[in-house]
Coordinates of C-alpha atoms and ligand atoms in Angstrom, one line a residue:
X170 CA 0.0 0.0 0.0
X171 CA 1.3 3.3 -0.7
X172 CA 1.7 5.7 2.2
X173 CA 0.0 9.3 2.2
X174 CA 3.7 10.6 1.5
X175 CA 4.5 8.9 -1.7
X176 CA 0.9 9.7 -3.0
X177 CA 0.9 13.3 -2.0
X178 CA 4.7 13.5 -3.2
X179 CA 4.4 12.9 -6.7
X180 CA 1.7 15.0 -8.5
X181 CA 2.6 14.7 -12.0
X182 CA 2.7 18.1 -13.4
X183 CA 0.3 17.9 -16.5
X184 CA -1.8 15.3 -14.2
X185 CA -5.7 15.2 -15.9
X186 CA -8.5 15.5 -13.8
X187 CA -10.0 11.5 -13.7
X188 CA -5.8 11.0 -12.9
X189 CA -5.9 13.6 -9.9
X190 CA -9.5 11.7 -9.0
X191 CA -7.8 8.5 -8.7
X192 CA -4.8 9.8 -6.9
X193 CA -6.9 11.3 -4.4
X194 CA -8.8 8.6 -4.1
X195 CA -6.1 6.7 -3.2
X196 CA -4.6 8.8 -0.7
X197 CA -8.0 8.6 0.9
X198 CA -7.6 4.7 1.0
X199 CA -4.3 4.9 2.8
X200 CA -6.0 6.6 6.2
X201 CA -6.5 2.8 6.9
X202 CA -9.7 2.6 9.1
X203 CA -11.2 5.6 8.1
X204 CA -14.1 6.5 6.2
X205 CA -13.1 10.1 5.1
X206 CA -9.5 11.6 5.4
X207 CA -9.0 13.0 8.9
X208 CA -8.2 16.5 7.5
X209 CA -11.6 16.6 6.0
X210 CA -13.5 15.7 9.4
X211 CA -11.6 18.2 11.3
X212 CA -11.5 21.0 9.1
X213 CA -7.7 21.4 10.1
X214 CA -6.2 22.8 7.6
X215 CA -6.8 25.5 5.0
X216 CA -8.5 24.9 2.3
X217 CA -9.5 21.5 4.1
X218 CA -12.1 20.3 0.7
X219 CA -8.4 19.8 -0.9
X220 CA -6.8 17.5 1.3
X221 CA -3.0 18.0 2.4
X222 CA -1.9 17.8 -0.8
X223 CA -3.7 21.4 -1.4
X224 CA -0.9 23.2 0.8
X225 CA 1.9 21.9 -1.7
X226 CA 0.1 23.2 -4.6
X227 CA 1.4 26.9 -4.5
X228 CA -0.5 29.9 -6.4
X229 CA 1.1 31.5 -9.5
X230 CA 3.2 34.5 -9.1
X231 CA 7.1 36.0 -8.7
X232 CA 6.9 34.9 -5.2
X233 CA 5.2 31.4 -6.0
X234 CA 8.2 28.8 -5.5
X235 CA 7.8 27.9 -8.7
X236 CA 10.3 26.8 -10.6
X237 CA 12.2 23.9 -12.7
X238 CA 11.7 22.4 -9.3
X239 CA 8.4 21.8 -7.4
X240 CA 8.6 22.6 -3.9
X241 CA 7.0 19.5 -2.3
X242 CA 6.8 20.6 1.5
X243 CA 5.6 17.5 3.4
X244 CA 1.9 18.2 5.1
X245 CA 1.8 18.3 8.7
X246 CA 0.5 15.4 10.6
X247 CA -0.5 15.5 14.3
X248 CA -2.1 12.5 16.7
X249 CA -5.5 13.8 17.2
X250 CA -3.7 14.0 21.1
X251 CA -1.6 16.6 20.0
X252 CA -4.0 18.6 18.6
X253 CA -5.9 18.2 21.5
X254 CA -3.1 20.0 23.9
X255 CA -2.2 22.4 21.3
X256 CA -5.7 23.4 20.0
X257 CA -8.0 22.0 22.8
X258 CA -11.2 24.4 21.6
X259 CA -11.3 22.0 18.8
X260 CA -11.5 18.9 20.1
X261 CA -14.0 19.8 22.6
X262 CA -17.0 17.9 22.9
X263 CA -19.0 20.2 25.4
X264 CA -19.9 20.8 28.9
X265 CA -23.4 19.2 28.2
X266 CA -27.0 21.0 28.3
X267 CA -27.5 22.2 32.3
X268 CA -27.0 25.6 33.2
X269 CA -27.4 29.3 31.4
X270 CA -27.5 29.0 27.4
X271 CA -24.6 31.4 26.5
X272 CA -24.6 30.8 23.0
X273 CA -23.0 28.7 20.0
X274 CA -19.5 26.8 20.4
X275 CA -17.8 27.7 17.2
X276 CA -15.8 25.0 16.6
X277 CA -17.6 22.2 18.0
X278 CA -21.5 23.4 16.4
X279 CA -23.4 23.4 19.3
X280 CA -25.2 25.1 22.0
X281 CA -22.8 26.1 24.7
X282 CA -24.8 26.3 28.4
X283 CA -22.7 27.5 31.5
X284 CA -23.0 27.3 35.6
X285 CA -20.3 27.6 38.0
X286 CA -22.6 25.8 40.4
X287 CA -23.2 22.6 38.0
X288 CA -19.7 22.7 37.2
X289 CA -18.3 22.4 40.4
X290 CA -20.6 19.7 41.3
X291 CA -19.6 17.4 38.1
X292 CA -15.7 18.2 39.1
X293 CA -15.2 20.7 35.8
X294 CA -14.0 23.7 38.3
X295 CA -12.8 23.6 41.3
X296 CA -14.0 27.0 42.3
X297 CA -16.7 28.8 41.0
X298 CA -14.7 32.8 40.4
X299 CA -14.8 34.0 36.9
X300 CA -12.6 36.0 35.2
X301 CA -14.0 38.2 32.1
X302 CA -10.9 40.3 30.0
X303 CA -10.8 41.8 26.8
X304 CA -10.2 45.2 25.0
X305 CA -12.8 48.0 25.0
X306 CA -15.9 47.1 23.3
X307 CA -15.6 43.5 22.5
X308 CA -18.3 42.1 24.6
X309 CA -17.3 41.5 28.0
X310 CA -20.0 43.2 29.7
X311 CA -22.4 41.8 27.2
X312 CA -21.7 38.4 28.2
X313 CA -21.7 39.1 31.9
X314 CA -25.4 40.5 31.7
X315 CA -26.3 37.5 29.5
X316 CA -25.1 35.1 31.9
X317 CA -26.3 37.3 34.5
X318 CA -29.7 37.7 33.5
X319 CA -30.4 34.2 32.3
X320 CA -29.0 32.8 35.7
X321 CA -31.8 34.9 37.6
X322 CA -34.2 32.9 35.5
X323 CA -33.0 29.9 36.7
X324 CA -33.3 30.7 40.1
X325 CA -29.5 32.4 40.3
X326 CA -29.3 35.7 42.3
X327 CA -26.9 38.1 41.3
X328 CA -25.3 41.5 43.0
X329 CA -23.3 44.1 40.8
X330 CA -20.5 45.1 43.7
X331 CA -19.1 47.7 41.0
X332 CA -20.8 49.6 38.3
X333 CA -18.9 52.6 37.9
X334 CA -20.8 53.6 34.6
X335 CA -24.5 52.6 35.6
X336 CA -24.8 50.3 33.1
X337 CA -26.3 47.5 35.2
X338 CA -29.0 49.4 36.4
X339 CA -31.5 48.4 33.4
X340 CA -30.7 45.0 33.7
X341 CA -31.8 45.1 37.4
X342 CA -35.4 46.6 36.4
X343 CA -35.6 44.5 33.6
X344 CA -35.3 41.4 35.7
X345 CA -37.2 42.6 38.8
X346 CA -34.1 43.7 41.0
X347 CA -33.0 46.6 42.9
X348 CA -30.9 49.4 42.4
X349 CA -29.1 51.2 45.2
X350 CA -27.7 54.9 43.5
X351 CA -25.0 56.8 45.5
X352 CA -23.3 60.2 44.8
X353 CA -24.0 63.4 45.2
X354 CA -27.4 64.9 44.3
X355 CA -28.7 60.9 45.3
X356 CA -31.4 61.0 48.1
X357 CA -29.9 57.3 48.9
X358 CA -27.8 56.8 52.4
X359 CA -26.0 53.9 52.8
X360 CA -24.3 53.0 56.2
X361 CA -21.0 50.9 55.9
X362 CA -21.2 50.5 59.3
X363 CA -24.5 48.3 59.0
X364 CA -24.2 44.8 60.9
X365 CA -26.0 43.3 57.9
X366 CA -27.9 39.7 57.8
X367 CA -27.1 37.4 60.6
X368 CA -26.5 33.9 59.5
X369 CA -28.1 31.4 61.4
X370 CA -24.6 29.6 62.0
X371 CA -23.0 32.0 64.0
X372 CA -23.6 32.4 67.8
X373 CA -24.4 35.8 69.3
X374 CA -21.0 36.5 70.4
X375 CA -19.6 35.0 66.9
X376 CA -21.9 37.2 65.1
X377 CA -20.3 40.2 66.6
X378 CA -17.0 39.5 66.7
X379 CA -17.3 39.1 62.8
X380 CA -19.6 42.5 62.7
X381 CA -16.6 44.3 65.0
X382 CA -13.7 42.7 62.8
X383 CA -15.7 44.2 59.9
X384 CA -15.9 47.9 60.9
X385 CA -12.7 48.1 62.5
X386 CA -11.6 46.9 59.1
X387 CA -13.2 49.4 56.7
X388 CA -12.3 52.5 59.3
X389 CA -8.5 51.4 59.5
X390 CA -9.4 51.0 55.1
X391 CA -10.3 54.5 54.7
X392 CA -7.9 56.3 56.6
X393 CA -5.1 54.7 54.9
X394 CA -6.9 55.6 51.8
X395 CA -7.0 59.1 53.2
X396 CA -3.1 59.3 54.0
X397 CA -2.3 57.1 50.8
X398 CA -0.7 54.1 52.5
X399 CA 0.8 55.8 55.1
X400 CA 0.4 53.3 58.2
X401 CA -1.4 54.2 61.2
X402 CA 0.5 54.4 64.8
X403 CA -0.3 51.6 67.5
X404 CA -1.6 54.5 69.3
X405 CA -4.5 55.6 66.4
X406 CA -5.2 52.0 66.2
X407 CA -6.2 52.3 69.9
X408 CA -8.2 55.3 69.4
X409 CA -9.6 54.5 66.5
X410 CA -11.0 51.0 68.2
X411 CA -11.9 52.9 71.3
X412 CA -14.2 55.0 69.4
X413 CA -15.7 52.7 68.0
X414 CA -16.7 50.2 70.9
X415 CA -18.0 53.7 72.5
X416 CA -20.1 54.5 69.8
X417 CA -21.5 50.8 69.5
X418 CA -22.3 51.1 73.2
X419 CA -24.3 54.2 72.6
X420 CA -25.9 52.9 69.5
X421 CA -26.3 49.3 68.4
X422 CA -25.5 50.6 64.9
X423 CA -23.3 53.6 65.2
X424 CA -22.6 55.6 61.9
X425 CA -19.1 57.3 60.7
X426 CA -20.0 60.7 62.0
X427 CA -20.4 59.3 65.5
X428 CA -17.2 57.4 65.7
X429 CA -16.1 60.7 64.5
X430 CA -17.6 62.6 67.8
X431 CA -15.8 60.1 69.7
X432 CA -12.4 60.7 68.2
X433 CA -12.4 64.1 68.5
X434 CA -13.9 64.5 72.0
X435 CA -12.7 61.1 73.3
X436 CA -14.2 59.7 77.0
X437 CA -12.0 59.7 80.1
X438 CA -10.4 56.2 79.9
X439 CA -9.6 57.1 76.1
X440 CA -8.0 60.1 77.2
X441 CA -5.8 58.3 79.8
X442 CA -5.4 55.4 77.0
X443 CA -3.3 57.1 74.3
X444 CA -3.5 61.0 75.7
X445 CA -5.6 63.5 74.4
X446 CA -4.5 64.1 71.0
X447 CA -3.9 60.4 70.3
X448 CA -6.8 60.4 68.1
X449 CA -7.0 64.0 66.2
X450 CA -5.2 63.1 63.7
X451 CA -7.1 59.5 62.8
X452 CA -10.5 61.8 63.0
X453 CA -8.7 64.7 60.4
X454 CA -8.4 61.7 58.1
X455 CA -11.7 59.9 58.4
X456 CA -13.5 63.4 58.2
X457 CA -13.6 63.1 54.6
X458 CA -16.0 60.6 54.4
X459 CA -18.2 62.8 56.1
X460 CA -18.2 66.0 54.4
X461 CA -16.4 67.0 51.2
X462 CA -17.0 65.2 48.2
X463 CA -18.8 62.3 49.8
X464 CA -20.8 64.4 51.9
X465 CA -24.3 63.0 52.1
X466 CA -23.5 59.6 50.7
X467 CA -22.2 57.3 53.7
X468 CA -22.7 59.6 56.5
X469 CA -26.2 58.5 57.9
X470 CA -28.1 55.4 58.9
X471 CA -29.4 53.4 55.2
X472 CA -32.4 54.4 53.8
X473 CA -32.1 51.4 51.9
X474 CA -32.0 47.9 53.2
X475 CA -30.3 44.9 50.9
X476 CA -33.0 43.1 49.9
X477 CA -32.1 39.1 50.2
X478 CA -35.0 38.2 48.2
X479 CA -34.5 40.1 45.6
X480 CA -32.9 38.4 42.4
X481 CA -30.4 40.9 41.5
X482 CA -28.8 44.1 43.7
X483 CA -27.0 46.9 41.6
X484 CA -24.8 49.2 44.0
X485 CA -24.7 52.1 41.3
X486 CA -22.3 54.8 41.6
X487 CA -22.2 56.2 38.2
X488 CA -23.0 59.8 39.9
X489 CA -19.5 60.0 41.0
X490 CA -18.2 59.8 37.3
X491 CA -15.2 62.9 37.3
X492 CA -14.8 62.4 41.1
X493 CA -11.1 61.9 42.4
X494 CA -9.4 58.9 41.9
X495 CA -9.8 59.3 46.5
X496 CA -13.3 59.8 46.5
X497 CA -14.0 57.0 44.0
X498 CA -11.8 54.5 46.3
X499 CA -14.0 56.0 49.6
X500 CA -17.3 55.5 47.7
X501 CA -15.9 51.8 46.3
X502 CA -14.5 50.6 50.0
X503 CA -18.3 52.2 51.4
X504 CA -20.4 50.4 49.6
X505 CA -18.3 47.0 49.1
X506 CA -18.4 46.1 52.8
X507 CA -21.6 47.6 52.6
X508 CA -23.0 44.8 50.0
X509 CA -20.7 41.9 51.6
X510 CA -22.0 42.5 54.9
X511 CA -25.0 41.8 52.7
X512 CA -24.1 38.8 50.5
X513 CA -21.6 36.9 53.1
X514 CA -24.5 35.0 54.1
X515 CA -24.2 31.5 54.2
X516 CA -28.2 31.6 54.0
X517 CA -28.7 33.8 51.2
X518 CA -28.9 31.5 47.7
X519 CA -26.5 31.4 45.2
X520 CA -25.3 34.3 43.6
X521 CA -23.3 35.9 41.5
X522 CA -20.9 38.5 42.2
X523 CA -19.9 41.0 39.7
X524 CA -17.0 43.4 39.8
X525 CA -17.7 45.7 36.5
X526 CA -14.6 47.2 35.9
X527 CA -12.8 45.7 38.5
X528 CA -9.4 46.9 37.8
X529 CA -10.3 49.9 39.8
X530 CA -11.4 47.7 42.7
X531 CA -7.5 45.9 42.4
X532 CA -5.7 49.0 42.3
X533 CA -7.2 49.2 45.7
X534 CA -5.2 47.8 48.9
X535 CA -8.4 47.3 51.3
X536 CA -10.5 46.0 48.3
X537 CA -8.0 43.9 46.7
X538 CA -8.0 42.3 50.6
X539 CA -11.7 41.9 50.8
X540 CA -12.2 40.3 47.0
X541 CA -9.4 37.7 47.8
X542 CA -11.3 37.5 51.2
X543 CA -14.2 36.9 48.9
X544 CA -12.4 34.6 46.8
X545 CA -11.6 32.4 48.8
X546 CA -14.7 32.0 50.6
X547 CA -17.2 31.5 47.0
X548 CA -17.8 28.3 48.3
X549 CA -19.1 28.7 52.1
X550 CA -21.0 31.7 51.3
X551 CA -22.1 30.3 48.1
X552 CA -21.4 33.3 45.4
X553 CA -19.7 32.9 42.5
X554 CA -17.4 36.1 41.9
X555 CA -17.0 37.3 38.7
X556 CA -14.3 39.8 37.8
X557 CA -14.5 41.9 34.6
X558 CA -11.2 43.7 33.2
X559 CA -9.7 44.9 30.2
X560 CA -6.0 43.9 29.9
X561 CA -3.5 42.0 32.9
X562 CA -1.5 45.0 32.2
X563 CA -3.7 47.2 34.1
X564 CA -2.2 45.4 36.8
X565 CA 1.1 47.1 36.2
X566 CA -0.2 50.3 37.6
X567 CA -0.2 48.4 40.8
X568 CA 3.5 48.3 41.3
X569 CA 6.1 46.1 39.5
X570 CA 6.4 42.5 39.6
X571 CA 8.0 41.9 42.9
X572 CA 5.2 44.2 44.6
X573 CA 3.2 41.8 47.0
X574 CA 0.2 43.7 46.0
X575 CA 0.4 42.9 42.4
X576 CA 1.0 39.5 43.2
X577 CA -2.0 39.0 44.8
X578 CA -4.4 40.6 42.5
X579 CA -2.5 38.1 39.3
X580 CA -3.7 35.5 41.9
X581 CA -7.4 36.6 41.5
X582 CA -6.8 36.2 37.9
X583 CA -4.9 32.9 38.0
X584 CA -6.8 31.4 40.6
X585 CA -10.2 31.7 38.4
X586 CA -11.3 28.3 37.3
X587 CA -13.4 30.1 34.5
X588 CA -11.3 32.4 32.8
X589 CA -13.2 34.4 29.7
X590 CA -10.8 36.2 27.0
X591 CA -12.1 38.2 24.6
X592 CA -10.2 40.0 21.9
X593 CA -6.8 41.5 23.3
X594 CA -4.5 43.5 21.3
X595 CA -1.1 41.5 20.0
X596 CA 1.0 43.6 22.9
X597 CA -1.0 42.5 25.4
X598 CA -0.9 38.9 25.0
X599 CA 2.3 37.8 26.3
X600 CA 1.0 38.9 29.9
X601 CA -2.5 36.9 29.5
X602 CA -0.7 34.4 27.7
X603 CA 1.0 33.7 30.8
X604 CA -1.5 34.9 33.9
X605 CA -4.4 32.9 32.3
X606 CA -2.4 30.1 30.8
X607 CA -3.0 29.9 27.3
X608 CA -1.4 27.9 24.3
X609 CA 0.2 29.5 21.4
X610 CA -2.8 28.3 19.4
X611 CA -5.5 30.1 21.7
X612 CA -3.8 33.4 21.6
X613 CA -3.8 33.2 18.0
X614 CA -7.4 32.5 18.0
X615 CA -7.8 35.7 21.0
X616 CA -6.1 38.1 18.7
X617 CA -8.4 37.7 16.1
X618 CA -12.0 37.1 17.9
X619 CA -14.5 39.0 16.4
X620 CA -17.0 41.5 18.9
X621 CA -19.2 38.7 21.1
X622 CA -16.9 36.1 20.8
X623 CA -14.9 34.8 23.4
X624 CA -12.0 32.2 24.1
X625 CA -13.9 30.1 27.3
X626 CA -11.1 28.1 29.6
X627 CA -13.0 26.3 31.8
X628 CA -11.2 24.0 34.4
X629 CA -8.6 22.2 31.7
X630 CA -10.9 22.7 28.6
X631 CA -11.4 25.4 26.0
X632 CA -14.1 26.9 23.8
X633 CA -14.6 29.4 21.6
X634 CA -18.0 30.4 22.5
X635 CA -20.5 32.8 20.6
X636 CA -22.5 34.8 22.7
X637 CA -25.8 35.1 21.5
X638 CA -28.2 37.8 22.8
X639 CA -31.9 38.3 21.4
X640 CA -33.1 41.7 20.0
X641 CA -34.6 42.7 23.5
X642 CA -31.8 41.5 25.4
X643 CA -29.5 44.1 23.3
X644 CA -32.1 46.9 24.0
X645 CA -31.4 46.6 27.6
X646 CA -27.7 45.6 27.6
X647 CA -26.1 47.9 25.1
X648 CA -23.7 50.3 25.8
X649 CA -23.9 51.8 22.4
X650 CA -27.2 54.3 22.9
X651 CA -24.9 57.4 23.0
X652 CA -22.7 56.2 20.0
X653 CA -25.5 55.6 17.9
X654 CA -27.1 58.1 15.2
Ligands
ATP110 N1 -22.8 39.1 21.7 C1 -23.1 40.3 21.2 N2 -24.0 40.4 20.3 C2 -24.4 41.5 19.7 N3 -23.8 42.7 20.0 C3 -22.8 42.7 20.9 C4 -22.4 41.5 21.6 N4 -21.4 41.8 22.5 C5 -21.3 43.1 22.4 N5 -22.1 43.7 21.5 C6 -22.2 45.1 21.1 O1 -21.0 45.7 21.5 C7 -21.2 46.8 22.4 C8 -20.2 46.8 23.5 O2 -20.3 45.7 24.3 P1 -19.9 45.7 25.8 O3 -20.5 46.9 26.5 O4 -20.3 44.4 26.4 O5 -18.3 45.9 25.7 P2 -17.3 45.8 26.9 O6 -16.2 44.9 26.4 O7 -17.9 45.6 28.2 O8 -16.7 47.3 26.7 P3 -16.0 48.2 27.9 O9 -14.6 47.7 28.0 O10 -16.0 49.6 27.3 O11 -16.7 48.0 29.1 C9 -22.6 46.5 23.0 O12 -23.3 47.7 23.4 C10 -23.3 45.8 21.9 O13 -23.9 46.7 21.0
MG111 MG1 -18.1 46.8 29.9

C-alpha cells in the first residue's frame, strides 16, 4: 500500500483530472480505518475540501516557488492527542445541556450552556470565580449580563458590587431587581457600618466578633486611603478602636459621624489610654468621608435595606463619574463592605458576584483584601465572583512584579477556574498568555476574535464560545445608545 507521502509526493505536473480523481482517491484509502480523510472531518487545515496535498500546490506568481523544481513541503501530521493539547477548543465535545444557554460553540457546532454551580458539582471547576478580560468594546459586559440575566431565571441571584458607569441598572429593572444609586445629588444613604444579615450559624457572640472585625476593618481601610498608605500608629489604632466600641455602646448601629464625635472628644479612659491628641489626627483623616466630596452619601443610617430576596442588587455609583481617583476609592470601599456584609450570608442563595470594571477595585489595597477574602470564601458563602477587566496589564499600575500587592491581585486572575478572553491587542498577549495560561494556538485565536466572541477556559478545557443575545436582550444591555445616530 502506498503511504500518504508517496501519493501526496508525486503529482505529476500535467496530471488530468479523472488522474488527480484517482490519486486522491487513493490517498484517501491509505488513512486505513477511516471512512473520510482526517483533515476533512476536522476541518484542520486550510483549504480543508483539498486534502493536504492542497498546501503543496502553490499559487502563480514572482513569489510562488515555482520553478524547474516543485517545492513539495511534506503536510503536517499531528495525533488527534496533539491537537488536542495544542488546540483543545477544537477537540472539545462540550460541557453538556444544564446551566445558562450562553450561545453557540464555534468550533464544535453546538449550544454552549454554563453554571459555575453545576460545574463544580460534576468536578469541571474547582472553584466557582470567573474572570472576564478583553479590550474596550468587545463584549465582556455583554456576556456578563447575559449570563447574568439568564441565571436569575433559573433561580441564580446576582449583585453588581461595581458599576462605575451605571450600566447594570436596566438589567436590574428588567429582571425585577434593585438598584441602590450613591453620589451626590442621590437622596440614597448607605451606612458601611451596617451589621448586615445574621446567618443562622453564628452564635451571638460570633456574630459580633465578625460584625466588629468588619468595621474596624473598613475605618483602618479609609484612613489609609485618606493618607495614601501611610500606616497608622499603635496608638490611632487604639483610638480608633476605642471609638468605635463607644459608639456601638451608645448605639447598636453607630454611623461614621459618631465614631467621628468620639475621636475628636474622646471619653475619660480614652483620654488616659493614648492621651488627648492620640486620636486627632485619625479623626482629620476619616472626616472626609463625612463631608467634602462624599458628603451625604455614607454619613447616615441606610435608607435602603439589601433586599435578600431580591434576584439581582445593583450598588450604582455612576453619579461619582469625574470624582477623584480618592473619593472614588472612599465611595468603592463604602459600599463593598456595605454589599458583603449583605451577601456573606451562608443563608442567602446562590449568587453571583460582579465586579464591573474591576481593575479599579485591584488597584485598591483594602479592596483587593476583601475580594481575595471573597475569593476564597465562594464556596461557604455560596457566590460565584466574577471579575470583569480589560488587559493584565492594568495590573502594572499596581506596582512592579516583585510588589506583593500585584502579586495578589495576578492571583485573583490565575486562581479563576473560569477564565473568559475576549479580543486583546497582540502587545498585550504575552501577559495573559502567561497569567491565564493559554497555548500558542488560543492566543492566536484571541487576537483575532471577532465582537461577542470569546475564548472560554474552563477548568482544563477550552471553547470558543458565541455569545448570542436576542433583539430585547440588546435593548437593555447595550452600551452603544450614545454612539448611535
Ligand atoms: N454578543 C453580542 N451580540 C451583539 N452585540 C454585541 C455583543 N457583544 C457586544 N455587542 C455590542 O458591543 C457593544 C459593546 O459591548 P460591551 O459593553 O459588552 O463591551 P465591553 O467589552 O464591556 O466594553 P468596555 O470595555 O467599554 O466596558 C454592546 O453595546 C453591543 O452593542
Ligand atoms: Mg463593559
Amino acid at each position: 500500500m502506498k503511504t500518504i507521502k508517496q501519493a501526496v509526493a508525486f503529482i505529476p505536473s500535467n496530471e488530468s483530472r479523472g488522474a488527480r480523481r484517482e490519486r486522491r482517491a487513493l490517498q484517501e484509502i491509505t488513512v486505513a480505518g477511516r471512512e473520510e480523510p482526517f483533515w476533512k472531518k476536522m476541518g484542520l487545515l486550510a483549504g480543508d475540501e483539498e486534502g493536504p496535498d492542497a498546501t503543496t500546490r502553490q499559487p502563480f506568481g514572482t513569489h510562488s516557488f515555482k520553478g524547474p523544481h516543485r517545492l513539495h513541503p511534506a503536510p503536517h501530521r499531528a495525533s488527534t492527542m496533539t491537537f488536542a493539547a495544542a488546540y483543545p477548543f477544537l477537540t472539545e465535545s462540550g460541557l453538556g445541556h444544564e446551566g445558562t444557554y450562553i450561545g453557540s460553540d464555534v468550533f464544535g457546532s453546538g449550544a454552549f450552556s454554563y453554571d459555575p454551580w453545576v460545574l463544580y458539582e460534576k468536578g469541571v471547576i474547582s472553584g466557582p470565580s470567573i474572570v472576564i478580560i478583553g479590550t474596550v468594546g468587545t463584549g465582556k459586559s455583554m456576556c456578563a449580563k447575559s449570563l447574568v440575566a439568564r441565571s436569575i431565571t433559573l433561580g441564580r441571584k446576582a449583585a453588581v458590587a461595581s458599576d462605575p458607569k451605571g450600566e447594570w441598572v436596566s438589567v436590574a429593572n428588567a429582571v425585577g431587581g434593585k438598584v441602590i444609586s450613591v453620589g451626590p445629588g442621590r437622596s440614597t444613604r448607605v451606612n458601611p457600618l451596617d451589621a448586615g444579615p445574621r446567618s443562622r450559624e453564628l452564635s451571638n457572640a460570633q456574630w459580633q466578633a465578625v460584625v466588629r472585625q468588619r468595621r474596624r476593618q473598613l475605618l483602618v481601610a479609609l484612613v489609609s486611603l485618606m493618607r495614601q498608605g501611610v500606616p497608622m500608629h499603635p496608638v490611632e489604632h487604639t483610638a480608633l478602636d476605642m471609638a468605635l466600641t463607644e459608639a456601638v455602646a451608645a448605639n447598636e448601629t453607630p454611623t461614621l459621624p459618631m465614631v467621628l464625635e468620639y475621636l475628636l472628644n474622646p471619653s475619660k479612659e480614652t483620654r488616659e489610654l493614648v492621651g488627648p491628641e492620640g486620636g486627632r489626627a485619625v479623626a482629620h483623616s476619616l472626616r472626609r468621608t463625612v463631608s467634602g466630596d462624599l458628603e451625604g452619601m455614607f454619613d447616615a443610617p441606610s435608607t435602603v435595606s439589601f433586599d435578600a430576596d431580591a434576584p439581582m442588587m445593583v450598588m450604582d455609583t455612576s453619579a461619582l463619574i469625574g470624582a477623584s481617583e480618592q473619593a472614588l476609592s472612599l465611595a468603592a470601599a463604602c459600599g463593598a463592605t456595605w454589599l458583603e456584609a449583605a451577601i456573606t450570608n451562608p443563608d442567602g442563595g446562590k449568587r453571583i458576584v460582579v465586579y464591573d470594571e474591576g481593575w479599579r477595585m485591584l488597584a485598591d489595597p483594602y479592596m483587593l483584601v476583601k475580594m481575595s477574602e471573597q475569593w476564597r470564601l465562594a464556596r461557604t458563602y455560596g457566590i460565584a465572583n466574577l471579575l470583569i477587566m480589560h488587559k493584565v496589564a492594568d495590573l502594572n499600575e499596581i506596582g512592579d512584579s516583585t510588589s506583593g500587592h500585584r502579586q495578589k491581585a495576578l492571583g485573583l486572575l490565575t486562581e479563576a477556574d473560569t477564565r473568559i478572553i475576549y479580543r486583546q491587542k497582540h502587545d498585550s498577549m504575552s501577559l495573559t498568555k502567561d497569567a491565564l495560561g493559554l497555548t500558542e494556538a488560543e492566543c492566536g485565536q484571541v487576537e483575532e476574535l471577532p465582537k461577542g466572541v470569546g475564548l472560554w477556559k474552563v477548568g482544563n478545557r477550552s471553547f470558543i464560545v458565541a455569545n448570542e443575545v436576542t433583539s430585547d436582550e440588546l435593548t437593555v444591555f447595550s452600551t452603544d445608545h450614545r454612539m448611535m445616530p
